mmCIF file of C-alpha atoms in Angstrom:
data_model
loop_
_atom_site.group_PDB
_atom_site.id
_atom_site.type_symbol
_atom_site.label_atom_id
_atom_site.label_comp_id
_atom_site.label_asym_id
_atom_site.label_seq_id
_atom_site.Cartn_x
_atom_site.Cartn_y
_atom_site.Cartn_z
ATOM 1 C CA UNK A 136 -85.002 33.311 -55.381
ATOM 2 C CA UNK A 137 -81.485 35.022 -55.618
ATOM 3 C CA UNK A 138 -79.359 35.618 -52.593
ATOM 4 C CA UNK A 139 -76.843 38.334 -52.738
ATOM 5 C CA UNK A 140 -73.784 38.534 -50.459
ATOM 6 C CA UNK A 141 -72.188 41.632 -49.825
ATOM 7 C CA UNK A 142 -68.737 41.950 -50.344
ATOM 8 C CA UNK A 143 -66.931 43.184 -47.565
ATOM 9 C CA UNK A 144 -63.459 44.515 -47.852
ATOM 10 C CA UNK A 145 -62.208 45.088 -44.191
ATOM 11 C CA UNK A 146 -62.901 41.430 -43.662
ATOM 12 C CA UNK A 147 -61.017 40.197 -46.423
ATOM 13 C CA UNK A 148 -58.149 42.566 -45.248
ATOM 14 C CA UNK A 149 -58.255 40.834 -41.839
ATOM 15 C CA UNK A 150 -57.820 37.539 -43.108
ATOM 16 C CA UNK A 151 -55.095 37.851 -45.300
ATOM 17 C CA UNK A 152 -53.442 39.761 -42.413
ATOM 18 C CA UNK A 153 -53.596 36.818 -40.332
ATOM 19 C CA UNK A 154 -52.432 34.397 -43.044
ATOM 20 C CA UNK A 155 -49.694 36.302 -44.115
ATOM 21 C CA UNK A 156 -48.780 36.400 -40.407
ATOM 22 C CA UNK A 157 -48.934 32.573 -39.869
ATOM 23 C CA UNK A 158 -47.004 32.453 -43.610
ATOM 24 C CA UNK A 159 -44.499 34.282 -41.902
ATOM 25 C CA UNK A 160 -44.223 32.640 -38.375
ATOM 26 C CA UNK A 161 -43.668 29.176 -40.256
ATOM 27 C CA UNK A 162 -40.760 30.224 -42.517
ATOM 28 C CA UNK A 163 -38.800 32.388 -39.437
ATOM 29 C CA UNK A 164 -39.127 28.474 -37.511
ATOM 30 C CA UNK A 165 -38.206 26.671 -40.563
ATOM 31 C CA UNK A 166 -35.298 28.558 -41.218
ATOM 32 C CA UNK A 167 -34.045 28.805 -37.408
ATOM 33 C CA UNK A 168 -34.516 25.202 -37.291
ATOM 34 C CA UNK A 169 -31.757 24.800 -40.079
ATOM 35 C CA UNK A 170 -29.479 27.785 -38.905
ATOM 36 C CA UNK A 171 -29.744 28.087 -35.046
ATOM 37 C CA UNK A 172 -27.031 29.902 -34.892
ATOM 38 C CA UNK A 173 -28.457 32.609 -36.757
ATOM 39 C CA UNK A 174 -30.474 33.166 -33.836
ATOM 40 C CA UNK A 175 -28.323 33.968 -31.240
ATOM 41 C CA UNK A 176 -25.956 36.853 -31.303
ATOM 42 C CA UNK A 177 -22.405 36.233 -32.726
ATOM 43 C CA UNK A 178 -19.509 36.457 -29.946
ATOM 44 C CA UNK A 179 -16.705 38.823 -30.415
ATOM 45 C CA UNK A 180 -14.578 37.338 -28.551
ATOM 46 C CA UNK A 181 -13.900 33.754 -26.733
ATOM 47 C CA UNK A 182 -12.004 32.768 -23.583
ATOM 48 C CA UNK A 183 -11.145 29.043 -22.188
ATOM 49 C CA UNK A 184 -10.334 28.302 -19.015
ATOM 50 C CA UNK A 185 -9.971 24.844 -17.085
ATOM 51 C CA UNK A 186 -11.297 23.721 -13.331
ATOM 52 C CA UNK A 187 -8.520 21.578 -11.682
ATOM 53 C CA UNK A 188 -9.282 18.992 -8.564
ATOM 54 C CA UNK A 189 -6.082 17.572 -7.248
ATOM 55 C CA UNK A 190 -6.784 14.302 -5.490
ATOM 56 C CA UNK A 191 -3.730 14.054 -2.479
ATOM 57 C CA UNK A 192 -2.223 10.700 -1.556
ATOM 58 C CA UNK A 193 -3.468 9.059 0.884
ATOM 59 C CA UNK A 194 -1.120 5.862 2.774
ATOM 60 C CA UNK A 195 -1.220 4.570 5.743
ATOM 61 C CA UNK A 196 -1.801 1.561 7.724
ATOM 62 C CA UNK A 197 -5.327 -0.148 7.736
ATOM 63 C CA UNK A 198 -4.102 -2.508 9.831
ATOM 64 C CA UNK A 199 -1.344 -1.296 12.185
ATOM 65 C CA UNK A 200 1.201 -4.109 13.706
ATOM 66 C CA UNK A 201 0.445 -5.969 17.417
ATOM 67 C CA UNK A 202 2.050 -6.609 19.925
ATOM 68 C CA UNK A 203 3.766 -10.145 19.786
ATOM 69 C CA UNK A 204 4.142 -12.774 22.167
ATOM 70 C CA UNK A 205 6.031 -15.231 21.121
ATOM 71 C CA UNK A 206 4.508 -18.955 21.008
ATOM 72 C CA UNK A 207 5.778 -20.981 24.194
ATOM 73 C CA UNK A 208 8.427 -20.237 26.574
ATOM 74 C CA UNK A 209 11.650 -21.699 26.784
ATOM 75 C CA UNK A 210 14.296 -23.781 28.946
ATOM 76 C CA UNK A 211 17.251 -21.254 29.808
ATOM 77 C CA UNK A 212 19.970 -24.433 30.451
ATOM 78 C CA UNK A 213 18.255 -27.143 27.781
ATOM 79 C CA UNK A 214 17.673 -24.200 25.407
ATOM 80 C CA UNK A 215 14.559 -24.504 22.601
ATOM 81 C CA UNK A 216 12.800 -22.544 20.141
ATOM 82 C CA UNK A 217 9.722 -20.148 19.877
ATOM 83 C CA UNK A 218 8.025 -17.907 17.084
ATOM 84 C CA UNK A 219 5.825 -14.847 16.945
ATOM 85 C CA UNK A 220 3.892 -13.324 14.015
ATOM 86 C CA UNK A 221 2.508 -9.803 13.534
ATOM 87 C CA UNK A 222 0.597 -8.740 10.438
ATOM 88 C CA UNK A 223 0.121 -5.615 9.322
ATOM 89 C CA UNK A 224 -2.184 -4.138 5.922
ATOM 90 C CA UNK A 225 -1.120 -1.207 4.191
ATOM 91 C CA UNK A 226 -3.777 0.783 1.906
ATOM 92 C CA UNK A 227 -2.343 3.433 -0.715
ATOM 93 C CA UNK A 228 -3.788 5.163 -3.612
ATOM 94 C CA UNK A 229 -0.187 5.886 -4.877
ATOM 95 C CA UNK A 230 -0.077 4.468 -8.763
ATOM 96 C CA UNK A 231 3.872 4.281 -8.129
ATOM 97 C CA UNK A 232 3.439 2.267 -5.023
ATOM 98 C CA UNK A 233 4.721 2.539 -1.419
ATOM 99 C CA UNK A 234 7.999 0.513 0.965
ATOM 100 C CA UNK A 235 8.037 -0.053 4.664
ATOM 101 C CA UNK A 236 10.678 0.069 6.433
ATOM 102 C CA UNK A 237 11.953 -1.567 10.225
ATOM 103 C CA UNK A 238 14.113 -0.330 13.001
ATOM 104 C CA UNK A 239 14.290 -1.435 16.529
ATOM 105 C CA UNK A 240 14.555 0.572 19.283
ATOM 106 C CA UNK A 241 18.396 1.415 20.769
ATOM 107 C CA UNK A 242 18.516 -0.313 24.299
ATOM 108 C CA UNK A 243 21.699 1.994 24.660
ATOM 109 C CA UNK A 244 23.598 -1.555 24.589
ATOM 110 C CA UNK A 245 24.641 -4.115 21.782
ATOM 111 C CA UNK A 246 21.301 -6.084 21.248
ATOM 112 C CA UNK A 247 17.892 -5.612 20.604
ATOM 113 C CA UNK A 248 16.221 -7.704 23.163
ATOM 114 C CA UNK A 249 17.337 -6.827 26.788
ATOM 115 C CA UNK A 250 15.709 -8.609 30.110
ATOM 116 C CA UNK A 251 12.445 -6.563 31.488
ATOM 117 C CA UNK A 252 14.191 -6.970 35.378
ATOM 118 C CA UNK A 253 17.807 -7.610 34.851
ATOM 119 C CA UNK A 254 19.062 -5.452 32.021
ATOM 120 C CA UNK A 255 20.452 -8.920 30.628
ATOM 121 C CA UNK A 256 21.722 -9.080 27.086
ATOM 122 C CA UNK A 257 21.707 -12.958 26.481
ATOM 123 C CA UNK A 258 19.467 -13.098 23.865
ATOM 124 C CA UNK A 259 21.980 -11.546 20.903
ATOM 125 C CA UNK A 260 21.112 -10.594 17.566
ATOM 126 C CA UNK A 261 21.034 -12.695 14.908
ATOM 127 C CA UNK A 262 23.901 -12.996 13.080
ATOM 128 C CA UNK A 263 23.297 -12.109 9.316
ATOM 129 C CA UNK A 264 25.328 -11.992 6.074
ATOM 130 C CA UNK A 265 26.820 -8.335 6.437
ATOM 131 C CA UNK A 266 23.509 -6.699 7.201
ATOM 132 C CA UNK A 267 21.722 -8.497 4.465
ATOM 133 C CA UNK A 268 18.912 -11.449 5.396
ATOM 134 C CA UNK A 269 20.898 -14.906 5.408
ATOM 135 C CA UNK A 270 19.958 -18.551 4.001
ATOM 136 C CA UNK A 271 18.263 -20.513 6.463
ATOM 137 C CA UNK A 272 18.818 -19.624 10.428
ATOM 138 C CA UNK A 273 22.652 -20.227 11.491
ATOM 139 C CA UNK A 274 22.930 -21.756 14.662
ATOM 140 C CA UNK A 275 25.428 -20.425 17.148
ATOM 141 C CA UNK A 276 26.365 -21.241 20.608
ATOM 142 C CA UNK A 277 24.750 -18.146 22.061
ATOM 143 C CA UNK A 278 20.984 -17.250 22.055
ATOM 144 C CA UNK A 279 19.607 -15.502 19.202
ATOM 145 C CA UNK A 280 16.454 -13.446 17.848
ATOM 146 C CA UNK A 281 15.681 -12.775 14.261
ATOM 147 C CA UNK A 282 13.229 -11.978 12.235
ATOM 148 C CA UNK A 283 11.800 -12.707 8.432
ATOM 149 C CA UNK A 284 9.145 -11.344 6.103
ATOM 150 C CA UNK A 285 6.346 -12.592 3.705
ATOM 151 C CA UNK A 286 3.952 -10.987 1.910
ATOM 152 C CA UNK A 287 0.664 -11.951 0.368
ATOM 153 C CA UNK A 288 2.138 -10.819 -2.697
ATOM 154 C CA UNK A 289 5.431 -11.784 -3.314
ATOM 155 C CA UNK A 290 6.323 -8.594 -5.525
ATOM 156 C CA UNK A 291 5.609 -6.718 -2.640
ATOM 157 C CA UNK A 292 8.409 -8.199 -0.694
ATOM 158 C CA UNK A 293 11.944 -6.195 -0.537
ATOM 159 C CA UNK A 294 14.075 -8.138 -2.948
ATOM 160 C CA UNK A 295 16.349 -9.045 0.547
ATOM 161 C CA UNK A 296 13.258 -11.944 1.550
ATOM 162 C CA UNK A 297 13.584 -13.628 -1.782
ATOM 163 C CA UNK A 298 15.389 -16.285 -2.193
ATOM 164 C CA UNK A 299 16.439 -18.788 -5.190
ATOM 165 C CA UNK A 300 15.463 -22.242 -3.279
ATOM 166 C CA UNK A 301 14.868 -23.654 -6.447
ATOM 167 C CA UNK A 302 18.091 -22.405 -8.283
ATOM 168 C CA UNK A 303 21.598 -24.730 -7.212
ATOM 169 C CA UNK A 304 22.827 -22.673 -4.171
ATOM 170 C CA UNK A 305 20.403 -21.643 -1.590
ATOM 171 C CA UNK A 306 21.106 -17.417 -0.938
ATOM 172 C CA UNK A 307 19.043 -14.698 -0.571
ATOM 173 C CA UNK A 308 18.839 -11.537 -1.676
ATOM 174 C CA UNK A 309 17.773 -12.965 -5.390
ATOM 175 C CA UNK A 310 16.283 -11.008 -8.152
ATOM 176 C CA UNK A 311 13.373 -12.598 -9.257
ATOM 177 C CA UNK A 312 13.757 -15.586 -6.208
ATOM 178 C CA UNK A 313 10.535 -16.292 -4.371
ATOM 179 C CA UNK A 314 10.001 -16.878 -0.260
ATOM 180 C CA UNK A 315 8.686 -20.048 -0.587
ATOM 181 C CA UNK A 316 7.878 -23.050 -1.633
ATOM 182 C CA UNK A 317 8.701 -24.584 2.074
ATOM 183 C CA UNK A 318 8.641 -21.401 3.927
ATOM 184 C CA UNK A 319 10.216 -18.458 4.802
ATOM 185 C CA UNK A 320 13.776 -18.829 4.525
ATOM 186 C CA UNK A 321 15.689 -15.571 4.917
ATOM 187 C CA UNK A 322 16.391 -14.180 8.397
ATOM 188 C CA UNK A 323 17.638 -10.808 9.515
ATOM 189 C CA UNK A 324 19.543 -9.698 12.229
ATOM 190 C CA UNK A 325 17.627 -6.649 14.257
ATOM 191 C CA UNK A 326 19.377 -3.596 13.744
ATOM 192 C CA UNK A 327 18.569 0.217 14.909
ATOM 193 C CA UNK A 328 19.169 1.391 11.512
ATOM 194 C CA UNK A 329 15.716 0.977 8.869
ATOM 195 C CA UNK A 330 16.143 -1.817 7.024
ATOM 196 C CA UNK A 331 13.729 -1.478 3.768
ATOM 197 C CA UNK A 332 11.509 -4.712 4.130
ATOM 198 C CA UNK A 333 8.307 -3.861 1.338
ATOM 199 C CA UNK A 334 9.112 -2.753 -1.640
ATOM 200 C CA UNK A 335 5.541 -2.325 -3.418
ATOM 201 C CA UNK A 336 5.287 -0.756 -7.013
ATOM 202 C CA UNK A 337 1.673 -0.095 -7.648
ATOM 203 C CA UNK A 338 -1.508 1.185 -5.479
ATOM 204 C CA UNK A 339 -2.822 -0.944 -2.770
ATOM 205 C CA UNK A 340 -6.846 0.154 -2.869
ATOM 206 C CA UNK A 341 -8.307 -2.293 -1.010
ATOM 207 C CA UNK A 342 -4.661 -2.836 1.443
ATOM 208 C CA UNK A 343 -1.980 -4.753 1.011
ATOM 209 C CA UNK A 344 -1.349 -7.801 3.724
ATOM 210 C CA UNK A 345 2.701 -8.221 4.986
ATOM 211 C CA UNK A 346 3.738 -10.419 7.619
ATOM 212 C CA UNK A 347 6.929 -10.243 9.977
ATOM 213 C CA UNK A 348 7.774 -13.610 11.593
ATOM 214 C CA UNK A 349 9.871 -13.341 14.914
ATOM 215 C CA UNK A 350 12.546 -16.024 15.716
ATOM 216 C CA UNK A 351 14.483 -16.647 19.626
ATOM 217 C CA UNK A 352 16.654 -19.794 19.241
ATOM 218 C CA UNK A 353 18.305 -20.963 22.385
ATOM 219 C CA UNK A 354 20.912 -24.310 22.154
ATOM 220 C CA UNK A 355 21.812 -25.709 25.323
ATOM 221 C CA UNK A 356 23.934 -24.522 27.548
ATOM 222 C CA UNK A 357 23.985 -21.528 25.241
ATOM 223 C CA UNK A 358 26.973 -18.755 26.093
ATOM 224 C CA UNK A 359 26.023 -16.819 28.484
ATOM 225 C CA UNK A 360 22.661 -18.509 29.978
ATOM 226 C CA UNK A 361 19.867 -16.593 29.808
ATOM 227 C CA UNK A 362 18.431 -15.582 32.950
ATOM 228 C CA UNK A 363 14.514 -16.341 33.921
ATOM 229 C CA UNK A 364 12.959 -13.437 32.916
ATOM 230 C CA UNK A 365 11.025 -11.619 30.216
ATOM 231 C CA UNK A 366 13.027 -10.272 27.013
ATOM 232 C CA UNK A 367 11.547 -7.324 25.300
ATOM 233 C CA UNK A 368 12.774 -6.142 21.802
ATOM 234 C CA UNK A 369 11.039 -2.864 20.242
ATOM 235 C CA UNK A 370 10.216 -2.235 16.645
ATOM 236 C CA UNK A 371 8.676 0.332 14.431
ATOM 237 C CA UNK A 372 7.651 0.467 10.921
ATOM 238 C CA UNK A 373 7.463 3.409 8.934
ATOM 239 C CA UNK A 374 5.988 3.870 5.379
ATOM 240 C CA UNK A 375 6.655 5.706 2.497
ATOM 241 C CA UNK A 376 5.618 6.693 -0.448
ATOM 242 C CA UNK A 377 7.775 5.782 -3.552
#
């Protein structure tokens, strides 16, 4: 037995419709896949810009100075010695770096440390070489009261603290000295005008430790005797940026 099919020309229409479609669809992907740009719409014209964040400096103290008290009292008439430290950590985001500087308060007389009841000046200022820190303490035949610096980093120090120990004549004030190996060994006198005591060239992200080291030498029978009483000297710091 013979089957016939009908031939159907709509159909056939149809389907090549479709596959000529799908034809289609696959080349347009193909080609945008090569060329994307050919998809999207061709500028006529183009503008930059930039977006700017400044980022400010930001120094200050993370650790702000104490109070000292100096270690021990001492014998007005038999005379003695006593020391007092304060510490103090300075933080800075400042790539060129930062320097402190010191100044003690103006009793209205001629030395920093007065008596707290009296008004008495017996305690005098160190005396220094011309305003620069000196080479060891130099004794003298009155009382006196001093002070030195260190650092945790010895760049950080004002060259004025660094001395050439190791070199043949003891001075400070040396380039490239150091303020060790034995200790510190240059002392300056107090003065009311800032005396530049860290000298730091670089940032100090996670702070930066200094130390200042207070000195009140008394020989005996020192001219004039102090009186028994308290002696207060007052001192600020101030920081910069370099």
């Amino acid at each position: 037995m013979m089957y016939l099919h009908r031939f159907n020309p709509a159909a056939s229409a149809v389907h090549a419709l479709v596959a000529a479609c799908v034809l289609s669809a696959v080349l347009l992907a193909s080609f945008l896949i090569v060329e994307p740009t050919v998809g999207r719409a061709q500028a006529s014209d183009t503008s930059t810009f930039t977006i700017t964040q400044k980022i400010t400096d930001e120094s200050s103290f993370l650790v702000d100075p104490t109070d000292v008290y100096m270690q021990g009292s001492i014998n007005g008439v038999s005379g003695g010695q006593a020391t007092g430290t304060t510490q103090f950590v300075v933080q800075s985001n400042n790539a060129t770096g930062y320097y402190v500087e010191i100044a003690f308060f103006d009793n209205v007389g001629q030395y920093a440390m007065i008596g707290t009841s009296s008004g008495s000046e017996a305690i005098h200022d160190y005396d220094d070489a011309g305003g620069e820190p000196s080479y060891g303490f130099t004794a003298s035949t009155a009382a006196q009261f001093a002070y030195t610096v260190t650092a945790t980093s010895t760049t950080d120090l004002d060259q004025s603290f660094l001395n050439n120990s190791l070199g043949a004549a003891n001075a400070c004030n040396s380039s490239g000295g150091s303020q060790f190996p034995t200790g510190p060994h240059c002392w300056k006198s107090p003065s009311t005008s800032a005396f530049k005591i860290i000298d730091r060239n670089s940032a100090a992200i996670s702070g930066a430790t200094s130390t200042i080291t207070f000195q009140v030498t008394v020989p005996s029978n020192a001219v004039p005797v102090p009186q028994a009483e308290n002696y207060v000297a007052t001192a600020t710091l101030s920081l910069f940026t370099q």
